[in-house]
mmCIF file with all atom_site columns, C-alpha atoms in Angstrom:
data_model
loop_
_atom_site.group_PDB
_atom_site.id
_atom_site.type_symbol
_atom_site.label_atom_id
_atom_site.label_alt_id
_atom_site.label_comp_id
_atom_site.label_asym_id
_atom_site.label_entity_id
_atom_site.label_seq_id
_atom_site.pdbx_PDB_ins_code
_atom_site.Cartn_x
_atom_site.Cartn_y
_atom_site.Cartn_z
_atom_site.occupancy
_atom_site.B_iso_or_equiv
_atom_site.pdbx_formal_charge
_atom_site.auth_seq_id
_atom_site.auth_comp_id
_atom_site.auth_asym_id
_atom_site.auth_atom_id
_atom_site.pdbx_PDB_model_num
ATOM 1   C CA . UNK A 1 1   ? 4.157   -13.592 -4.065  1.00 0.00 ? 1   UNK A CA 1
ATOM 2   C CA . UNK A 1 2   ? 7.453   -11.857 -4.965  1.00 0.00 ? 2   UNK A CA 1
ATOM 3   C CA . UNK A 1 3   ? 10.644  -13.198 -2.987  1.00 0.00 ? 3   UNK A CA 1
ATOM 4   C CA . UNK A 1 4   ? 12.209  -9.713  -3.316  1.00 0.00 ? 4   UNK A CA 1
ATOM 5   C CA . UNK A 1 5   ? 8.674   -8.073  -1.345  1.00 0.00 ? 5   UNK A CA 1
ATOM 6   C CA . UNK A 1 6   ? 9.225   -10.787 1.348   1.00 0.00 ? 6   UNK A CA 1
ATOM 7   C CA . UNK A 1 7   ? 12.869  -9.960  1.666   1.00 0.00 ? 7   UNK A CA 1
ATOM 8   C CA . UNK A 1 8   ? 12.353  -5.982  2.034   1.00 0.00 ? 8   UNK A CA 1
ATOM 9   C CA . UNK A 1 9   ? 9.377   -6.483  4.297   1.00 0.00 ? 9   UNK A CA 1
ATOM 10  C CA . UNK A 1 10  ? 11.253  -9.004  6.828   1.00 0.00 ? 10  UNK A CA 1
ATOM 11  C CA . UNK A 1 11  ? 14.381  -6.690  7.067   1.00 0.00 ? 11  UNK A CA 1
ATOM 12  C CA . UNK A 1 12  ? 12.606  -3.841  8.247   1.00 0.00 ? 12  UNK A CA 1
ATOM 13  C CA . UNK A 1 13  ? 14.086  -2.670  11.734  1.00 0.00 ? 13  UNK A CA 1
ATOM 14  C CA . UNK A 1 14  ? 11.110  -2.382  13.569  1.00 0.00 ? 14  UNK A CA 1
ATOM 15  C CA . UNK A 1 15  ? 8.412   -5.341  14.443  1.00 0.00 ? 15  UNK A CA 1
ATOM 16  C CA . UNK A 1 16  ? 5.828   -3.113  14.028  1.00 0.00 ? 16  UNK A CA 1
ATOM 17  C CA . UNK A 1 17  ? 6.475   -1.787  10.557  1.00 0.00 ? 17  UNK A CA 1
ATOM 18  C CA . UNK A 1 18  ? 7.025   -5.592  9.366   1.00 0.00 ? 18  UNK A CA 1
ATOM 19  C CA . UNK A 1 19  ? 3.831   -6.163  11.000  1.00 0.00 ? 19  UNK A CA 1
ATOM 20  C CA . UNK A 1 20  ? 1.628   -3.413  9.790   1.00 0.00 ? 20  UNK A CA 1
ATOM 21  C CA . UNK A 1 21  ? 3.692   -4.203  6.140   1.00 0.00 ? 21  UNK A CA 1
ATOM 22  C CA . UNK A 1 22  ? 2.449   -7.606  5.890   1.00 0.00 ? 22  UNK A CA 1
ATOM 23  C CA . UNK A 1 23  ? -0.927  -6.381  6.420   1.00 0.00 ? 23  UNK A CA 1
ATOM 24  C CA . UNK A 1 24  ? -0.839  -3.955  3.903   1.00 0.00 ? 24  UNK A CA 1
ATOM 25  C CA . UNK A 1 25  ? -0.178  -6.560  1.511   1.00 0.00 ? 25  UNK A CA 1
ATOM 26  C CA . UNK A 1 26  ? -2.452  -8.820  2.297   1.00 0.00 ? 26  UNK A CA 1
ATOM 27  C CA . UNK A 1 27  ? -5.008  -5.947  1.660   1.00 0.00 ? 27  UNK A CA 1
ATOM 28  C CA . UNK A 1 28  ? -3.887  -5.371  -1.779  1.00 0.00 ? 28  UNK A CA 1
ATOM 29  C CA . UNK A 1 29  ? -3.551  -9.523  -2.689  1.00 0.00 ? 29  UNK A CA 1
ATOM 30  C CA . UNK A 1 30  ? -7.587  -9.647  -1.054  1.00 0.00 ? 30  UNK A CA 1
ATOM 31  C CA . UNK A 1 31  ? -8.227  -6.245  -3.169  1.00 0.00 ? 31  UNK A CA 1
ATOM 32  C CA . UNK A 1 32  ? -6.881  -7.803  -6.579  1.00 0.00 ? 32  UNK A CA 1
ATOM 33  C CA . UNK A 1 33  ? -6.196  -11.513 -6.314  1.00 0.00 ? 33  UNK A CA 1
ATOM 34  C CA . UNK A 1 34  ? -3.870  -11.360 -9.315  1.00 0.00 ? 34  UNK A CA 1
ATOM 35  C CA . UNK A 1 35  ? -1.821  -8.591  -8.433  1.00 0.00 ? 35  UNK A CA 1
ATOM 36  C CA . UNK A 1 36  ? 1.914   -8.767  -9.682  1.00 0.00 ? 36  UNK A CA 1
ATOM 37  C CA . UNK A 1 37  ? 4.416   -7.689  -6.947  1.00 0.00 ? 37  UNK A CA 1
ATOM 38  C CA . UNK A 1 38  ? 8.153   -5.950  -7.277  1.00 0.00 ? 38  UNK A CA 1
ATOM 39  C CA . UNK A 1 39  ? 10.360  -3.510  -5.730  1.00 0.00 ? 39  UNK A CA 1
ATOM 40  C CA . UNK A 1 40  ? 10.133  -0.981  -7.832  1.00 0.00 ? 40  UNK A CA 1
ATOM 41  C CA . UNK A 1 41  ? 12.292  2.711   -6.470  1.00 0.00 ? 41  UNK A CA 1
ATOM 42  C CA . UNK A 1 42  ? 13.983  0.586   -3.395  1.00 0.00 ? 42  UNK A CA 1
ATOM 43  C CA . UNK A 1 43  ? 10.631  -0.355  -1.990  1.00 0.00 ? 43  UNK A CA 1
ATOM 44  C CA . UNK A 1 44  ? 7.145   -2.719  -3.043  1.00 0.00 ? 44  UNK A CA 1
ATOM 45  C CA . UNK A 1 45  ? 4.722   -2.067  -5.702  1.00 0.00 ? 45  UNK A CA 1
ATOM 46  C CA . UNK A 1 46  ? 1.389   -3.940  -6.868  1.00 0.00 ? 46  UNK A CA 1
ATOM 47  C CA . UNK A 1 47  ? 0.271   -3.631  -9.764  1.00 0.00 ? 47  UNK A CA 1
ATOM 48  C CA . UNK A 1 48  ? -2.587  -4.948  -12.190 1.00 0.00 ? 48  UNK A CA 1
ATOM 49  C CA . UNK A 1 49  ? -2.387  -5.270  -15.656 1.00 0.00 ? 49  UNK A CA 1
ATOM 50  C CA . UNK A 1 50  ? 0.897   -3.778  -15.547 1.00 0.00 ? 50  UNK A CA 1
ATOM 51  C CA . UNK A 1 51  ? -0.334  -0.392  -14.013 1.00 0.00 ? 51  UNK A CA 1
ATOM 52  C CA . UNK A 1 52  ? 0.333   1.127   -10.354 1.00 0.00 ? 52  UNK A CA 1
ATOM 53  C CA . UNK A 1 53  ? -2.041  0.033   -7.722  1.00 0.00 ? 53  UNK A CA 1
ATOM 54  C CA . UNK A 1 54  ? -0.395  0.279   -4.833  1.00 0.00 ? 54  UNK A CA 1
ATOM 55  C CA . UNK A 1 55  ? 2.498   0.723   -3.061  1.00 0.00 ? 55  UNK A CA 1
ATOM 56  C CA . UNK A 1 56  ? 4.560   0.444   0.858   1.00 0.00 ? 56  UNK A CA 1
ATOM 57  C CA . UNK A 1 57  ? 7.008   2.392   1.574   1.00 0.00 ? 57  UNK A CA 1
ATOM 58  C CA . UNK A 1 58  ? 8.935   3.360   5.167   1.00 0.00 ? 58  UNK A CA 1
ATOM 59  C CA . UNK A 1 59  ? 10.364  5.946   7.288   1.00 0.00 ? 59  UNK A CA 1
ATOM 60  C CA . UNK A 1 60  ? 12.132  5.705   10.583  1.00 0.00 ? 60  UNK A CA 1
ATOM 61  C CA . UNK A 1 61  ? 8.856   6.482   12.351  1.00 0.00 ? 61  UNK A CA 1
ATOM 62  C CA . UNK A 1 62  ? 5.996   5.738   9.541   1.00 0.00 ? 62  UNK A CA 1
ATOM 63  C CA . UNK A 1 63  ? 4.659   3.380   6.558   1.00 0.00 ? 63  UNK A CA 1
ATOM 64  C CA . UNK A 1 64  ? 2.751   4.804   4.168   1.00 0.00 ? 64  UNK A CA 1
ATOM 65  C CA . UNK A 1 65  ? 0.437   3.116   1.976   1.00 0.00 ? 65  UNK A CA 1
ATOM 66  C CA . UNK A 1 66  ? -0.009  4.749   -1.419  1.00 0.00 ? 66  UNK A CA 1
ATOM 67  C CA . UNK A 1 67  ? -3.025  3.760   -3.546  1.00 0.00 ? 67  UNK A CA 1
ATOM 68  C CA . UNK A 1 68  ? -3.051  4.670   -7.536  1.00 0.00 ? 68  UNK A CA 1
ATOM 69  C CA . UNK A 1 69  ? -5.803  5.981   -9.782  1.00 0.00 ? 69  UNK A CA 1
ATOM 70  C CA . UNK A 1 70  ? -7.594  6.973   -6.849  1.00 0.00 ? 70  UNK A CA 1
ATOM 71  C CA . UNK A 1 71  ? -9.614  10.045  -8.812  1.00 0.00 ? 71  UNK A CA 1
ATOM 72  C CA . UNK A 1 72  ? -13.135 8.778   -8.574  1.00 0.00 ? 72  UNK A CA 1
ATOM 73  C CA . UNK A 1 73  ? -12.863 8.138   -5.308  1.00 0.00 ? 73  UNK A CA 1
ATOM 74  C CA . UNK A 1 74  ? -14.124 9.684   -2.008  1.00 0.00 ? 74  UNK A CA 1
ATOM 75  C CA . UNK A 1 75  ? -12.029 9.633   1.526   1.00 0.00 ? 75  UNK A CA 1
ATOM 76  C CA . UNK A 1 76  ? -12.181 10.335  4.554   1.00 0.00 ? 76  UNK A CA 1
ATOM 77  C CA . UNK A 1 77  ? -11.468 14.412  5.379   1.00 0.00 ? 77  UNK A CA 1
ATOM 78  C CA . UNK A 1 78  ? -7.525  14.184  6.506   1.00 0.00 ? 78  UNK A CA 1
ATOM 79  C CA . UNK A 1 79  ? -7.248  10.661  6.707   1.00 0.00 ? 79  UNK A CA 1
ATOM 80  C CA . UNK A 1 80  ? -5.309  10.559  3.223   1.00 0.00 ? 80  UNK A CA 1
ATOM 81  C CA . UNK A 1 81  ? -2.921  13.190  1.982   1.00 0.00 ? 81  UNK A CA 1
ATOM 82  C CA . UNK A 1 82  ? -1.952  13.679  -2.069  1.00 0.00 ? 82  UNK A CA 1
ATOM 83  C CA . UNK A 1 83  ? -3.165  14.798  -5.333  1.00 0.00 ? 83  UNK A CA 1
ATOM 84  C CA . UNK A 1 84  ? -6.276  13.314  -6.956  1.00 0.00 ? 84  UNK A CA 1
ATOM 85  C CA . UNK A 1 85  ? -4.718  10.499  -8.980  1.00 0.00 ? 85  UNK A CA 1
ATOM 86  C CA . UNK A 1 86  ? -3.336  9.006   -5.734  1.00 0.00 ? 86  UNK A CA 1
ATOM 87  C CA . UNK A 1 87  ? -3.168  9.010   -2.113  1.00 0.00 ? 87  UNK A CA 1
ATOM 88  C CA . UNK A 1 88  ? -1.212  8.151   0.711   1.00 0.00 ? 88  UNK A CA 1
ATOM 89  C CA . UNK A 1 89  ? -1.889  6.923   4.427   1.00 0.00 ? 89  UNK A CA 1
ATOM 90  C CA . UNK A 1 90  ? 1.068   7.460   6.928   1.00 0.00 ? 90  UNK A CA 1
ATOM 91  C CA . UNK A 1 91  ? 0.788   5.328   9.752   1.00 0.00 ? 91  UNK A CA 1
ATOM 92  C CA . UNK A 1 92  ? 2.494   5.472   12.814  1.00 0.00 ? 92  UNK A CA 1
ATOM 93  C CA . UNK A 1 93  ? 3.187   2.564   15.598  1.00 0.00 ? 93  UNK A CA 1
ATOM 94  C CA . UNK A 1 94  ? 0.111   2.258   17.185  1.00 0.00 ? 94  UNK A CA 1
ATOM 95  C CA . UNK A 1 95  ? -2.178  3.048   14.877  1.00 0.00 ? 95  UNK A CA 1
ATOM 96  C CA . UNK A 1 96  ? -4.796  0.826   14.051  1.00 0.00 ? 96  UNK A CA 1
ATOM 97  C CA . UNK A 1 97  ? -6.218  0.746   10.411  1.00 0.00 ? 97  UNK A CA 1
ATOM 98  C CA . UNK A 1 98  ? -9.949  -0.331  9.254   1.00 0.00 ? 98  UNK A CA 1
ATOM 99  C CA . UNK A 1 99  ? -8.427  -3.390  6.933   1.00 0.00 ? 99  UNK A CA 1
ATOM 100 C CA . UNK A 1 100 ? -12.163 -3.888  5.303   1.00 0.00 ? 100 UNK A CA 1
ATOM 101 C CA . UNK A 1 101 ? -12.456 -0.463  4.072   1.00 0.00 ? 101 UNK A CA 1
ATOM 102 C CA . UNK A 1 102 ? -8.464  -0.325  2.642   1.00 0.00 ? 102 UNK A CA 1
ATOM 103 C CA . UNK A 1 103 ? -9.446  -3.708  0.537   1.00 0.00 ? 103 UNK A CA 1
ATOM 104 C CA . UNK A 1 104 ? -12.753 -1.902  -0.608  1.00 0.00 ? 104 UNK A CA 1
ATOM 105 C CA . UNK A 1 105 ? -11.019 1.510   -1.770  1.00 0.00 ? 105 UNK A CA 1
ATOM 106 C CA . UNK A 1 106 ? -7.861  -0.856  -3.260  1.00 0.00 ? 106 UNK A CA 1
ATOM 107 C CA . UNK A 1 107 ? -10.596 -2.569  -5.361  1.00 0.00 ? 107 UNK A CA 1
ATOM 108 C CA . UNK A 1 108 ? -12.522 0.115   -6.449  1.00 0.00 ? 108 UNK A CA 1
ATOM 109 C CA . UNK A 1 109 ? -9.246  2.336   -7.153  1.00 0.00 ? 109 UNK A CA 1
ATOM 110 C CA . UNK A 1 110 ? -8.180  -0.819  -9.254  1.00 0.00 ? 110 UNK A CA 1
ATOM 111 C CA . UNK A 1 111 ? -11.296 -1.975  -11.470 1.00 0.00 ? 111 UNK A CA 1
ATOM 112 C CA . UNK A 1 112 ? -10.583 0.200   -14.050 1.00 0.00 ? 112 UNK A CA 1
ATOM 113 C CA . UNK A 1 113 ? -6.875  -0.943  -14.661 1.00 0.00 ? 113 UNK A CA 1
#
């Protein structure tokens, strides 16, 4: 755990985006146990073996959830929006998220790094 990623996390504005934050990152750390955290570009990154896994980042009305090396992989039609080599969730307050299948693309996107 990365004192910087709890700092940026717990000085977001809104409740909701420091709630829907923390459980992005507790999908990566159950995806890939050793993942190294930083703030990387002014927001967090995980990454294994020193390459991108994932990353949060926020907007006044959104967090998006990027996941790297993402070309073998098969989502959900317009869930997900960005080139093959990585793709990005927006979520909005309210939305709900299925946790279980996040930690099962994050691992699969990360077993090759």
């Amino acid at each position: 755990m990365n004192q910087e990623v709890i700092d940026f996390i717990e000085a977001l504005k809104e409740p909701w985006q420091v709630e829907l934050s923390t459980n992005l990152r507790e999908v990566v750390h159950q995806a890939i146990p050793d993942v190294q955290e930083r703030i990387q570009y002014k927001k967090p990154h995980f990454l294994k073996n020193g390459k991108y896994a994932a990353a949060i980042s926020t907007s006044k009305d959104a967090v998006s959830f990027v996941i790297f090396n993402t070309n073998e992989l098969e989502f959900p039609e317009g869930m997900f929006e960005g080139p093959p080599e990585r793709k990005t969730l927006k979520l909005r307050k309210g939305d709900t998220v299925n946790t279980s299948q996040l930690v099962a693309w994050v691992s699969q996107s990360s077993a090759s790094l």
